[in-house]
Amino acid sequence: MLRRMIIDAHGHYTTVPPGLRVFRALQISNMGRPVKGKVAISDDEIRASLEKGQLKLLDERGIDVMLFSPMASAMGHHFGNALISRHWTEVNNDLIHRVCALYPDRFVGVCSLPQSPGVGPRESIEELDRCIEELGFVGCNLNPDPSGGHWTGPPLGDEAWYPLYERLEKLEAAAMMHASATCNPAFHTTGSHYLNVDSTAFMQLMESRIFQDFPKLRIIISHGGGNVPYQAARYRALCLMNKWEPFEAFVKRLYFDTTVYNREAMELLVKVVGADNVLFASEMLGGVTTIDPATNRFFDDNKPCLDAIASLTDEDRRKIFEQNALRAYPRLGPILARHRREKTVGA
Amino acid sequence: MLRRMIIDAHGHYTTVPPGLRVFRALQISNMGRPVKGKVAISDDEIRASLEKGQLKLLDERGIDVMLFSPMASAMGHHFGNALISRHWTEVNNDLIHRVCALYPDRFVGVCSLPQSPGVGPRESIEELDRCIEELGFVGCNLNPDPSGGHWTGPPLGDEAWYPLYERLEKLEAAAMMHASATCNPAFHTTGSHYLNVDSTAFMQLMESRIFQDFPKLRIIISHGGGNVPYQAARYRALCLMNKWEPFEAFVKRLYFDTTVYNREAMELLVKVVGADNVLFASEMLGGVTTIDPATNRFFDDNKPCLDAIASLTDEDRRKIFEQNALRAYPRLGPILARHRREKTVGA
């Protein structure tokens, strides 16, 4: 029997070489006449950016595989128009693809989408198809508020989103709800906007009929679900008052990651949504890249938080570290199996 | 020694007689030329609205006094202009004053403010003064987003808010952060907007220098702080990364109410912010007016949740049920003492 794998379901390429920022800067210079320039980044630069960063930390923390996506705050869907968003998204996804090709047994790709305020989610399908079918990615990050904190778009239950859901379901690709930076001074990107988006996405889904219409749609709410486990009683009451599907049944339709960096919070999460619906994830390198003086570990070194939850059985741990991710991302299992075979043949 | 009082720090007059809605409806009819009509509500109607509602529940649940404010969702600061908001706020506050005059030992007034998008918080001072100094109220509800979910105004740390903070500090009146209904289809009023506003207000305050500039300002974050206790590790990390005052010290500058309707959530709240900074509150009749099948009690019948937290000492309970409210609302103690004297004399 193979040993249990530890899959980290939420990591971003936040350590990108400067070539990508050069590309982005030139998008401002060319705002009025967008051109898709070239990204000048060598394989050595990619290796250096990861071997001192995410890869080193994966090794140190005993994590086998990370689902890897472009920098979330830098997706910046609110910047420029749909064509600018498309160019930027493509080069970011291509870069993730290069990472996955360099380290096929450590990183598996999750794409960002070329969303843009006022542009229908249908317009993201082409890039989703390319990433899933051509580049071998297993899912996408979906930004419920491409306006970056102005909340000008339709809620997730609106049928404007349906073509994208239909495609995700058909591709067996999962969508992690994840905001980008806010351009609204009312919010702090990682301190309030991300979490508002998580909680708001949850509420939009809960009052929608998405899962009646797309029963196999796979959605992950990031950052531990925002406020969901803590405010569960309020959500339970709303379901009862509105005669919606009971909260306890509804949360089983979703996955929640463990990026809350604290044992008590993780324990509440698992208690509220159940061990079948939690994906281990660190979000590294993400919003909390500093050492917690209470533990002397980096905040995002959060596997020990899960390890410390006494109430979890071995089976629960196996689900949270591995099996739930394989269920949430059906394309992941075959990819990992292929790499395992190739590694065995190569060894 | 007097027996311990139980103070409910968060109640709204959601059971208003229809006369108030008639007034509101006519505000739409007269949008182009706002007139302050009269509110036709008799004392008997007020009595009937409370004796079958909040007052009955206070009695059943053993709560002595409720801090009582106008309906929050109906504040509707986003509707109409500043003059419309002023008329509406005045009649609502006057109605609360009538309630407090009818039941002086059961209800103490908390006002709403005539906020309006794009209008400076300074413009709310006159009504605040009237309510605190003339009507005998002890604080106000402050809406961090008078645009109702479009978040068009300055964050709470912006100096535009300072005249109001200065006045609150001088009056020794507390401000409970509390949203009104959202007019943005992205949000659900009680399911996401309220909680986003709570969490966002917390984050705006945490990255501001408000408490350096107004060290005696008394602020309550409602609904258990939105996501604060659950996401504490993220906030702790942000304080460290930004060299802000440590999270543990910052939360001591605020109060949080207990309107989370669940023992585990309340326990996490008390653990994270401490028993000195939690105010017992039920928010009734508010967003969760239904029976929880898990307990056979109404969700907002939440005193048993606190009672069930084994780790609380008698002193902790006395703080949460009574003493913290007296600290947060310094004008409350003298009002309660006066009513106690009058009752003794009258008896």
XYZ file of C-alpha atoms in Angstrom:
694
model
C 0.000 0.000 0.000
C 1.215 3.466 -0.830
C 1.930 5.738 2.071
C -0.473 8.564 2.705
C 0.212 11.608 0.590
C 0.006 15.120 1.908
C -1.558 17.427 -0.624
C -1.595 21.171 -0.058
C -4.638 22.413 -1.933
C -3.862 26.122 -1.925
C -0.544 27.646 -2.937
C 0.272 30.691 -5.045
C 3.307 31.569 -7.116
C 4.002 34.684 -5.052
C 7.758 34.409 -5.522
C 7.683 35.066 -9.265
C 10.871 36.298 -10.941
C 10.885 40.019 -11.796
C 10.249 39.338 -15.493
C 6.573 38.859 -14.763
C 6.327 42.221 -13.016
C 8.046 43.850 -15.975
C 5.314 42.429 -18.203
C 2.645 43.780 -15.845
C 4.205 47.226 -15.686
C 4.191 47.448 -19.458
C 0.471 46.673 -19.437
C -0.004 50.043 -17.752
C 2.180 51.736 -20.342
C 0.059 50.186 -23.072
C -3.358 50.468 -21.462
C -4.888 52.291 -24.399
C -3.611 49.777 -26.920
C -3.062 46.427 -25.197
C -0.363 44.218 -26.672
C 0.634 40.822 -25.420
C 4.339 41.173 -24.873
C 6.753 38.384 -24.056
C 7.721 37.322 -20.541
C 11.481 37.085 -20.114
C 11.991 34.475 -17.411
C 14.502 31.614 -17.645
C 14.013 28.139 -16.230
C 16.877 28.847 -13.848
C 15.035 31.868 -12.512
C 11.945 29.748 -11.945
C 14.000 27.103 -10.164
C 15.690 29.694 -7.958
C 12.362 31.332 -7.092
C 10.921 28.049 -5.868
C 13.889 26.229 -4.416
C 14.373 28.971 -1.867
C 10.640 29.413 -1.440
C 7.667 27.098 -1.765
C 9.668 23.986 -2.652
C 11.985 24.398 0.313
C 9.008 24.859 2.616
C 7.139 21.899 1.148
C 10.187 19.760 1.900
C 10.660 21.129 5.391
C 7.001 20.646 6.223
C 6.635 17.184 4.722
C 4.134 18.187 2.054
C 4.257 16.071 -1.092
C 2.265 18.023 -3.632
C 0.898 21.534 -3.886
C -1.955 22.736 -6.061
C -0.298 25.786 -7.496
C -1.935 28.859 -8.957
C -0.912 32.361 -10.003
C -0.542 35.088 -7.375
C -4.071 35.821 -6.242
C -3.726 39.435 -5.168
C -2.001 40.204 -8.466
C -4.789 38.758 -10.624
C -6.160 42.311 -10.517
C -9.215 41.638 -12.642
C -10.332 45.218 -12.020
C -7.314 46.628 -13.857
C -7.794 47.522 -17.492
C -10.180 45.812 -19.865
C -10.985 42.228 -20.789
C -8.127 41.997 -23.287
C -5.578 43.159 -20.713
C -6.985 40.625 -18.249
C -6.726 37.908 -20.896
C -3.083 38.639 -21.724
C -2.115 38.794 -18.049
C -4.012 35.642 -17.162
C -2.476 33.700 -20.041
C 1.102 34.568 -19.139
C 0.458 33.728 -15.488
C -1.072 30.397 -16.332
C 1.746 29.644 -18.764
C 4.221 30.325 -16.000
C 2.411 27.919 -13.680
C 2.575 25.365 -16.466
C 6.358 25.800 -16.671
C 6.613 25.302 -12.903
C 4.594 22.092 -13.137
C 6.763 20.857 -16.024
C 9.933 21.515 -14.037
C 8.618 19.841 -10.867
C 5.945 17.449 -12.097
C 5.750 15.461 -8.885
C 5.504 18.524 -6.603
C 3.223 21.049 -8.269
C -0.079 20.582 -10.077
C -1.608 23.573 -11.833
C -4.695 25.561 -10.928
C -5.395 28.443 -13.289
C -6.690 31.921 -12.879
C -9.404 33.156 -15.226
C -9.437 36.231 -17.469
C -12.339 37.804 -15.595
C -13.115 41.483 -16.028
C -15.844 43.699 -14.539
C -18.957 43.726 -16.683
C -17.699 40.874 -18.859
C -19.691 37.647 -18.724
C -18.113 34.607 -17.024
C -18.737 32.800 -20.319
C -15.728 34.681 -21.697
C -13.458 32.763 -19.302
C -14.297 29.364 -20.746
C -11.716 29.422 -23.524
C -8.831 29.945 -21.096
C -10.283 27.393 -18.685
C -10.395 24.835 -21.501
C -6.831 25.614 -22.511
C -5.522 25.216 -18.969
C -7.422 22.052 -18.138
C -7.220 20.233 -21.462
C -3.925 21.449 -22.904
C -1.835 22.361 -19.861
C -3.069 19.585 -17.587
C -4.404 21.775 -14.778
C -7.001 20.431 -12.362
C -9.077 23.490 -11.538
C -9.318 27.235 -11.405
C -9.508 30.097 -8.978
C -12.756 31.947 -9.487
C -13.066 35.535 -8.327
C -16.616 36.249 -7.137
C -15.933 40.006 -7.306
C -13.812 40.912 -10.334
C -14.461 44.581 -9.573
C -12.013 44.321 -6.684
C -14.245 45.399 -3.811
C -16.898 47.420 -5.592
C -19.165 44.405 -5.954
C -20.639 45.523 -9.239
C -21.220 42.087 -10.752
C -24.019 39.555 -10.469
C -23.985 37.169 -7.488
C -22.802 33.603 -8.021
C -26.377 32.339 -8.234
C -27.084 34.480 -11.283
C -27.430 32.578 -14.521
C -24.707 34.728 -16.054
C -22.327 32.312 -14.312
C -24.034 29.184 -15.630
C -22.002 28.647 -18.820
C -18.837 28.578 -16.695
C -20.368 26.177 -14.159
C -21.560 23.931 -16.954
C -18.061 23.804 -18.391
C -16.437 23.199 -15.007
C -18.793 20.317 -14.379
C -18.133 18.820 -17.798
C -14.356 19.152 -17.413
C -14.492 17.707 -13.881
C -12.504 20.745 -12.809
C -12.973 22.398 -9.424
C -13.311 26.100 -8.702
C -11.760 27.632 -5.604
C -13.480 30.873 -4.695
C -10.681 33.381 -4.278
C -10.607 37.150 -4.497
C -7.826 39.291 -5.851
C -6.554 42.579 -4.437
C -9.122 45.206 -3.624
C -9.028 48.637 -5.218
C -11.573 49.955 -2.708
C -10.029 51.854 0.216
C -12.744 50.489 2.501
C -11.027 47.115 2.448
C -7.695 45.508 3.238
C -6.824 42.884 0.643
C -5.838 39.981 2.870
C -7.362 41.303 6.105
C -10.939 41.977 5.061
C -11.567 41.684 1.319
C -10.488 38.042 0.947
C -12.549 36.982 3.939
C -15.585 39.036 2.920
C -15.430 37.412 -0.491
C -15.259 33.929 1.034
C -18.235 34.541 3.319
C -20.230 36.392 0.688
C -19.589 33.644 -1.867
C -20.823 31.097 0.646
C -23.994 33.100 1.262
C -24.579 33.673 -2.470
C -24.264 29.942 -3.077
C -26.470 29.064 -0.114
C -29.341 31.166 -1.377
C -28.906 30.017 -4.974
C -30.056 26.906 -6.805
C -26.631 26.195 -8.267
C -26.340 22.721 -6.800
C -29.807 21.799 -7.964
C -28.764 22.832 -11.468
C -25.145 21.577 -11.292
C -25.143 18.773 -8.747
C -21.587 17.731 -9.579
C -20.045 21.198 -9.444
C -17.014 21.193 -7.165
C -16.437 24.387 -5.224
C -13.868 25.166 -2.562
C -14.262 28.108 -0.209
C -10.822 29.357 0.745
C -9.434 30.762 3.998
C -11.417 28.331 6.091
C -14.682 29.659 4.720
C -14.243 33.245 5.904
C -16.678 33.352 8.824
C -18.768 30.263 8.084
C -17.855 27.969 10.985
C -18.014 30.792 13.530
C -21.334 32.147 12.278
C -22.839 28.708 11.620
C -25.831 29.314 13.903
C -26.830 32.397 11.906
C -26.581 30.448 8.646
C -28.496 27.541 10.137
C -31.256 29.906 11.191
C -31.404 31.523 7.750
C -31.793 28.126 6.098
C -34.647 27.267 8.438
C -36.360 30.648 8.085
C -36.123 30.577 4.291
C -36.897 26.862 3.928
C -33.626 26.357 2.094
C -31.771 23.060 2.172
C -30.571 22.607 5.772
C -27.186 24.146 6.497
C -25.772 20.776 7.559
C -26.636 19.306 4.151
C -25.577 22.370 2.203
C -22.034 22.535 3.606
C -21.540 18.953 2.409
C -21.785 20.239 -1.151
C -18.681 22.365 -0.680
C -15.074 22.029 0.378
C -13.296 24.379 2.772
C -9.551 24.762 3.099
C -7.619 24.915 6.369
C -5.886 28.257 5.913
C -6.862 29.613 9.323
C -3.462 28.999 11.008
C -4.781 28.067 14.408
C -5.826 24.814 16.041
C -9.048 26.034 17.670
C -10.287 27.581 14.445
C -9.431 24.445 12.451
C -11.162 22.291 15.020
C -14.305 24.427 14.762
C -14.104 24.190 10.971
C -13.925 20.400 11.005
C -16.680 20.209 13.591
C -19.044 22.404 11.575
C -18.462 21.135 8.026
C -17.165 17.648 8.751
C -13.908 15.839 7.987
C -15.175 14.876 4.525
C -15.314 18.497 3.403
C -12.021 19.975 4.567
C -8.905 20.205 2.387
C -5.523 20.670 3.957
C -3.937 23.843 2.616
C -1.375 26.388 3.717
C -1.869 29.244 1.225
C 1.885 29.633 1.223
C 3.431 31.882 0.413
C 0.435 33.998 1.081
C -0.955 36.539 3.470
C 0.684 35.491 6.733
C 4.387 35.108 6.015
C 5.760 35.728 9.462
C 6.596 33.743 12.566
C 3.959 33.294 15.246
C 5.698 34.086 18.537
C 3.223 31.803 20.295
C 4.532 28.745 18.428
C 7.829 29.897 16.906
C 6.580 28.543 13.605
C 5.505 30.466 10.545
C 1.754 31.030 10.661
C 1.368 29.215 7.351
C 3.241 26.207 8.721
C -0.171 24.962 9.756
C 0.080 21.192 9.492
C 0.953 21.023 13.204
C -2.407 22.702 13.967
C -4.219 19.816 12.318
C -1.878 17.280 13.871
C -2.788 18.679 17.290
C -6.547 18.131 16.939
C -6.987 15.140 19.177
C -10.522 14.383 18.056
C -9.479 13.517 14.482
C -9.192 9.855 13.622
C -6.511 8.497 11.295
C -9.213 8.149 8.677
C -10.201 11.823 9.154
C -6.583 12.859 8.685
C -6.217 10.773 5.571
C -9.298 12.448 4.143
C -8.166 15.970 4.988
C -4.583 15.515 3.816
C -5.260 13.494 0.702
C -8.572 11.905 -0.163
C -10.788 14.969 -0.093
C -8.452 16.758 -2.500
C -8.655 13.781 -4.851
C -12.458 13.951 -4.665
C -12.611 17.732 -5.080
C -10.190 17.646 -8.018
C -11.007 14.417 -9.924
C -8.239 15.081 -12.447
C -5.621 15.114 -9.717
C -5.519 11.379 -8.964
C -4.657 10.271 -12.513
C -1.967 12.964 -12.776
C -0.328 11.885 -9.530
C -0.523 8.225 -10.544
C 1.137 8.979 -13.887
C 3.980 10.867 -12.200
C 4.419 8.049 -9.745
C 4.715 5.541 -12.609
C 7.136 7.770 -14.517
C 9.232 8.221 -11.406
C 9.319 4.472 -10.826
C 10.315 3.830 -14.446
C 12.942 6.575 -14.307
C 14.393 5.371 -11.004
C -25.590 43.949 47.827
C -27.746 44.231 44.743
C -28.301 41.092 42.762
C -26.511 40.801 39.448
C -28.347 42.493 36.619
C -28.621 41.008 33.175
C -28.235 43.663 30.520
C -28.894 42.856 26.884
C -26.729 45.273 24.932
C -28.274 44.830 21.493
C -31.998 44.971 20.773
C -33.922 46.631 17.966
C -37.476 47.891 17.775
C -38.318 45.508 14.946
C -41.942 45.144 16.079
C -42.894 48.766 15.363
C -46.569 49.584 14.871
C -47.594 50.148 11.250
C -47.725 53.937 11.689
C -43.952 54.076 11.318
C -44.044 52.188 8.020
C -46.731 54.562 6.791
C -44.346 57.437 7.505
C -41.574 55.660 5.601
C -43.778 54.899 2.616
C -44.691 58.568 2.340
C -40.992 59.414 2.225
C -40.879 57.653 -1.127
C -43.931 59.556 -2.307
C -42.217 62.800 -1.343
C -38.663 61.969 -2.392
C -38.316 65.041 -4.563
C -39.556 67.381 -1.851
C -38.917 65.814 1.553
C -41.353 66.812 4.281
C -41.245 65.611 7.850
C -44.710 64.228 8.380
C -46.165 63.082 11.666
C -46.037 59.535 12.980
C -49.446 58.314 14.098
C -48.739 55.756 16.805
C -50.534 55.623 20.148
C -48.979 54.605 23.449
C -51.288 51.609 23.466
C -49.887 50.500 20.121
C -46.363 50.789 21.467
C -47.310 48.785 24.543
C -48.975 46.084 22.458
C -45.988 45.866 20.113
C -43.607 45.227 23.004
C -45.689 43.296 25.486
C -46.181 40.502 22.973
C -42.610 40.899 21.674
C -39.370 42.021 23.231
C -40.779 42.669 26.723
C -42.386 39.242 26.907
C -39.125 37.625 25.807
C -37.037 39.676 28.226
C -39.277 38.434 31.037
C -39.226 34.826 29.880
C -35.459 34.873 29.522
C -34.687 36.649 32.772
C -33.164 39.730 31.164
C -33.551 42.922 33.189
C -32.686 45.698 30.777
C -32.223 45.999 27.048
C -30.297 48.670 25.172
C -32.881 49.478 22.570
C -32.340 51.053 19.179
C -34.324 51.575 15.989
C -34.674 48.759 13.480
C -31.235 48.388 11.959
C -32.094 47.012 8.538
C -34.681 49.779 8.131
C -32.210 52.605 8.856
C -31.689 52.554 5.087
C -29.137 55.350 5.002
C -28.717 54.735 1.288
C -32.311 55.739 0.568
C -32.912 59.328 -0.476
C -30.820 62.263 0.596
C -29.499 63.609 3.876
C -32.718 65.412 4.723
C -34.789 62.262 4.220
C -32.331 60.371 6.393
C -32.574 63.073 9.053
C -36.388 63.007 9.169
C -36.474 59.219 9.312
C -33.779 59.001 11.966
C -35.481 61.586 14.152
C -38.836 59.854 14.149
C -37.213 56.520 14.879
C -35.207 57.915 17.756
C -38.283 59.709 19.093
C -40.136 56.414 19.046
C -37.352 54.729 21.006
C -37.591 57.597 23.489
C -41.308 56.912 23.927
C -40.570 53.235 24.544
C -38.010 54.132 27.194
C -40.444 56.548 28.844
C -43.144 53.863 28.977
C -40.789 51.191 30.363
C -38.015 53.155 32.038
C -36.626 50.207 33.982
C -36.561 47.839 30.995
C -35.341 49.790 27.967
C -32.534 52.321 27.625
C -32.155 54.141 24.339
C -29.456 53.806 21.701
C -29.984 56.059 18.713
C -29.428 55.704 15.029
C -27.683 58.501 13.164
C -28.848 60.474 10.115
C -26.017 59.179 7.948
C -26.196 59.520 4.188
C -23.745 58.512 1.427
C -21.326 61.295 0.640
C -22.375 63.338 3.677
C -19.744 63.866 6.359
C -20.179 62.069 9.695
C -19.949 65.523 11.247
C -23.524 66.077 10.109
C -24.695 63.388 12.526
C -23.496 65.233 15.624
C -26.599 67.350 16.106
C -28.874 64.306 16.311
C -26.381 62.461 18.492
C -26.365 65.403 20.908
C -30.146 65.543 20.960
C -30.470 61.837 21.702
C -27.782 61.681 24.364
C -28.337 64.977 26.098
C -32.065 65.574 25.676
C -33.524 62.081 25.319
C -31.211 60.352 27.767
C -29.794 57.754 25.375
C -26.469 56.078 26.140
C -24.974 55.523 22.699
C -25.561 55.187 18.999
C -25.440 52.659 16.219
C -22.913 53.746 13.656
C -23.141 52.437 10.111
C -19.642 52.010 8.615
C -21.166 51.772 5.124
C -24.079 54.183 4.684
C -24.096 53.330 0.971
C -25.698 49.983 1.840
C -23.153 47.612 0.331
C -21.496 49.789 -2.278
C -18.772 50.856 0.119
C -18.374 54.306 -1.360
C -17.415 56.131 1.816
C -14.136 56.677 3.636
C -12.951 53.931 6.004
C -13.407 54.439 9.736
C -9.795 55.525 10.151
C -10.302 58.501 7.840
C -10.306 61.867 9.562
C -13.715 62.605 8.065
C -15.034 60.542 10.994
C -13.042 62.409 13.624
C -15.577 65.102 14.567
C -18.062 62.351 15.402
C -15.499 60.393 17.431
C -14.530 63.531 19.293
C -18.148 64.165 20.184
C -18.756 60.552 21.208
C -15.745 60.659 23.485
C -16.828 63.944 25.027
C -20.396 62.704 25.578
C -19.121 59.414 27.007
C -21.432 57.715 24.546
C -20.558 54.403 22.891
C -20.912 53.513 19.222
C -21.982 50.057 18.152
C -20.851 49.322 14.608
C -23.967 48.120 12.838
C -24.921 48.056 9.180
C -28.348 48.611 7.717
C -29.967 46.710 4.847
C -27.919 46.295 1.716
C -29.149 47.589 -1.640
C -26.430 45.626 -3.461
C -27.636 42.301 -4.901
C -24.239 40.778 -4.162
C -25.111 40.682 -0.475
C -27.742 39.290 1.860
C -28.584 41.805 4.573
C -28.357 39.621 7.667
C -26.446 36.720 6.085
C -23.458 38.479 4.590
C -23.671 42.289 4.653
C -23.977 42.660 8.445
C -21.092 40.282 9.041
C -18.905 41.800 6.327
C -19.480 45.202 7.879
C -18.525 43.926 11.329
C -15.309 42.322 10.085
C -14.442 45.192 7.786
C -15.027 47.736 10.545
C -12.704 45.741 12.787
C -10.013 45.702 10.126
C -10.448 49.424 9.365
C -10.056 50.203 13.052
C -7.083 47.881 13.457
C -5.122 49.591 10.699
C -6.113 53.080 11.861
C -4.763 55.311 14.596
C -8.195 56.043 16.052
C -7.366 54.812 19.532
C -4.148 56.761 19.594
C -6.177 59.876 18.779
C -9.279 58.989 20.827
C -8.085 56.709 23.607
C -11.420 56.784 25.425
C -13.601 56.070 22.413
C -15.944 53.177 23.158
C -16.748 50.945 20.227
C -18.733 47.732 20.112
C -18.471 45.324 17.197
C -21.780 43.551 16.808
C -22.644 39.974 15.823
C -19.742 38.557 17.754
C -17.266 40.527 15.679
C -18.206 39.011 12.310
C -15.242 36.703 11.711
C -12.742 38.112 14.204
C -12.423 35.243 16.705
C -12.317 32.596 13.968
C -9.765 34.468 11.861
C -7.724 35.683 14.836
C -4.485 34.087 13.605
C -4.687 36.039 10.343
C -5.259 39.290 12.224
C -2.457 38.466 14.640
C -0.112 37.895 11.721
C -1.133 41.154 10.051
C -0.386 43.097 13.240
C 3.048 41.509 13.445
C 3.846 41.998 9.755
C 2.757 45.635 9.806
C 4.202 46.432 13.238
C 0.792 47.517 14.463
C -0.209 47.254 18.090
C -0.408 43.535 18.873
C -3.785 41.971 18.175
C -4.124 40.860 21.795
C -3.775 44.470 22.965
C -5.917 45.904 20.209
C -8.976 43.746 20.893
C -8.943 45.043 24.466
C -9.827 48.468 23.096
C -13.120 47.172 21.747
C -16.210 45.375 22.926
C -17.864 42.480 21.096
C -21.421 41.297 21.595
C -22.523 37.678 21.959
C -25.002 37.497 19.106
C -23.585 34.312 17.621
C -26.269 31.953 19.040
C -24.025 29.002 19.690
C -21.948 27.868 22.649
C -18.796 26.929 20.747
C -18.713 30.238 18.906
C -19.277 32.208 22.108
C -16.573 30.245 23.843
C -14.130 31.042 21.041
C -15.157 34.701 21.247
C -14.470 34.902 24.975
C -11.219 33.007 24.567
C -9.934 35.331 21.859
C -11.029 38.745 23.143
C -11.327 37.997 26.862
C -14.189 38.158 29.357
C -13.582 41.876 29.927
C -14.509 42.728 26.358
C -17.671 40.754 25.709
C -21.185 42.170 26.165
C -24.125 39.859 26.535
C -26.636 40.598 23.789
C -29.371 38.759 21.929
C -30.121 41.094 18.987
C -33.767 40.247 19.474
C -35.923 40.513 17.636
C -33.375 40.387 14.906
C -32.090 38.185 12.142
C -32.636 34.730 13.614
C -36.240 34.631 14.831
C -36.853 30.935 14.612
C -36.487 27.862 16.782
C -33.272 25.879 16.663
C -34.331 22.239 16.353
C -31.057 21.251 18.026
C -32.060 22.985 21.276
C -35.795 23.637 20.901
C -35.091 27.226 21.877
C -35.212 30.309 19.692
C -31.755 30.981 18.279
C -31.748 34.428 19.884
C -32.534 32.893 23.268
C -28.795 32.727 23.690
C -28.256 33.196 27.414
C -28.183 29.394 27.861
C -25.206 29.289 25.460
C -23.231 31.504 27.817
C -24.531 29.647 30.851
C -23.174 26.431 29.358
C -19.592 27.645 28.994
C -17.986 25.774 31.857
C -14.733 27.706 31.747
C -16.358 31.014 32.758
C -16.016 32.050 36.377
C -18.798 33.816 38.280
C -16.770 36.985 37.929
C -16.536 36.483 34.143
C -20.293 36.053 33.954
C -20.914 39.162 36.029
C -18.700 41.111 33.644
C -20.348 39.782 30.509
C -23.921 40.154 31.761
C -23.545 43.475 33.507
C -20.270 45.162 34.280
C -18.825 45.379 30.776
C -21.998 47.077 29.538
C -21.695 49.614 32.355
C -18.082 50.274 31.308
C -18.866 50.445 27.589
C -21.831 52.757 28.180
C -20.792 55.019 31.101
C -24.141 56.809 31.035
C -25.998 53.575 31.661
C -25.087 53.079 35.335
C -26.483 56.420 36.549
C -29.682 55.886 34.544
C -30.238 52.436 36.025
C -29.483 53.738 39.542
C -32.002 56.548 39.126
C -34.706 54.156 37.987
C -33.928 51.861 40.873
C -34.317 54.766 43.312
C -37.554 55.924 41.697
C -38.917 52.417 41.804
C -38.028 52.084 45.472
C -39.666 55.416 46.266
C -42.726 54.526 44.205
C -43.063 51.091 45.796
